[in-house]
Short mmCIF file of C-alpha atoms in Angstrom, two decimals:
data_model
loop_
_atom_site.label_atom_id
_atom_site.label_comp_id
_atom_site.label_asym_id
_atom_site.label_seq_id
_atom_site.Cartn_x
_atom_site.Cartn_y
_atom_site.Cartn_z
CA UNK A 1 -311.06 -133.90 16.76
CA UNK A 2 -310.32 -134.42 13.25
CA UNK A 3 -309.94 -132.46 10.48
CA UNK A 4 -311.95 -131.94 7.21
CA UNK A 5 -311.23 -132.69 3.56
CA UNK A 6 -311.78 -128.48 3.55
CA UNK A 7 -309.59 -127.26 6.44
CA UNK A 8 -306.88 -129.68 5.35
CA UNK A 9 -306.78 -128.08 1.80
CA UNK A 10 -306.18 -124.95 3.66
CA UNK A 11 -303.98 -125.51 5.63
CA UNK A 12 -301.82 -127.14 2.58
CA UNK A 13 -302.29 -123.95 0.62
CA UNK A 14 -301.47 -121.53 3.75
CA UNK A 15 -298.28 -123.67 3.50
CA UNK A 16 -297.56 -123.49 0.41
CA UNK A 17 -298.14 -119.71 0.15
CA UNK A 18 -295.97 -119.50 3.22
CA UNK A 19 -292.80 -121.34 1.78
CA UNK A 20 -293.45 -119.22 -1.75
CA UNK A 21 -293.04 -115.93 0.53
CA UNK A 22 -290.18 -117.11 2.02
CA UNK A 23 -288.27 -118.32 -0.83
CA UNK A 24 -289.16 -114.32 -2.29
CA UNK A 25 -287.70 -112.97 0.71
CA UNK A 26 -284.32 -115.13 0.20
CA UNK A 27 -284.03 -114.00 -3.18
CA UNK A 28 -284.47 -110.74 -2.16
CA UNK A 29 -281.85 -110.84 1.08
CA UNK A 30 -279.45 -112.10 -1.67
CA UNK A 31 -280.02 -109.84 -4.30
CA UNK A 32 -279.53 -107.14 -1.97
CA UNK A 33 -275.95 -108.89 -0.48
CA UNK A 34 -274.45 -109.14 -3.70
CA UNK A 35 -274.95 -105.44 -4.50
CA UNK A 36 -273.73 -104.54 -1.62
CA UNK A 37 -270.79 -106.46 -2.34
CA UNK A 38 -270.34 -104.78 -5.58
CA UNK A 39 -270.29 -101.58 -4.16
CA UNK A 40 -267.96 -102.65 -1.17
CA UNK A 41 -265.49 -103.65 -4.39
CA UNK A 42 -265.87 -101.05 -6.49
CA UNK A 43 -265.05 -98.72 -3.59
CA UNK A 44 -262.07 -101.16 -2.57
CA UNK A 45 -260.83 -100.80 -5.88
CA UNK A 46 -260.58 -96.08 -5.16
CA UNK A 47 -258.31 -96.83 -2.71
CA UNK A 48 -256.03 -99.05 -4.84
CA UNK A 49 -252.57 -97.41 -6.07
CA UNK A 50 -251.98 -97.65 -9.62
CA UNK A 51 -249.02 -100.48 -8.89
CA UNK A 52 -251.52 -102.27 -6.48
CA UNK A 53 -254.01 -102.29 -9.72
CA UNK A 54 -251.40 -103.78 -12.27
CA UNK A 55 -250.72 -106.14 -9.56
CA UNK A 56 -253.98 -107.33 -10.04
CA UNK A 57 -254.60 -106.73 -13.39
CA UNK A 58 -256.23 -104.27 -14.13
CA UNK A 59 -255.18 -100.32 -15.56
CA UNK A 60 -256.67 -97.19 -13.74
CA UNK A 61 -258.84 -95.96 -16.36
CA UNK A 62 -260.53 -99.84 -16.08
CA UNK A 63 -260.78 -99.64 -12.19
CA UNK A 64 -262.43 -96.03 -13.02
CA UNK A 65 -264.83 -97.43 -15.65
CA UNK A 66 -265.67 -99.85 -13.21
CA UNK A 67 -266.70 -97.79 -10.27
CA UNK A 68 -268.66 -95.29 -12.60
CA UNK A 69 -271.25 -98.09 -13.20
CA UNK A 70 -274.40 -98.32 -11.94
CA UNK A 71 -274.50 -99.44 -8.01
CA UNK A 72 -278.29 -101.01 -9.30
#
């Protein structure tokens, strides 16, 4: 049994539609894993002593400013 001109266009667009939704869903999973990673840093950085913060770099009132943003 063979298929027609018609069902093969189909069955192209059903794929095509298919990889389109699944690229959206791996943007998604990876906008979702990087803010989660920005939040597990910002709250890394609250239970950083001040010398452990100038070891890296960075001042208190920066680390503070930092975890006040947005977590969206």
């Amino acid at each position: 049994m063979t298929m027609g001109i018609d069902s093969s266009n189909e069955a192209h667009s059903a794929i095509a539609t298919s990889r389109r939704i699944s690229r959206w869903g791996q943007a998604q999973i990876a906008a979702i894993a990087l803010l989660l990673d920005k939040r597990r840093s910002r709250k890394a950085l609250l239970e950083l002593a001040d010398h452990q913060l100038l070891d890296i770099g960075v001042t208190r009132a920066q680390a503070d400013a930092e975890v006040a943003k947005s977590w969206f």
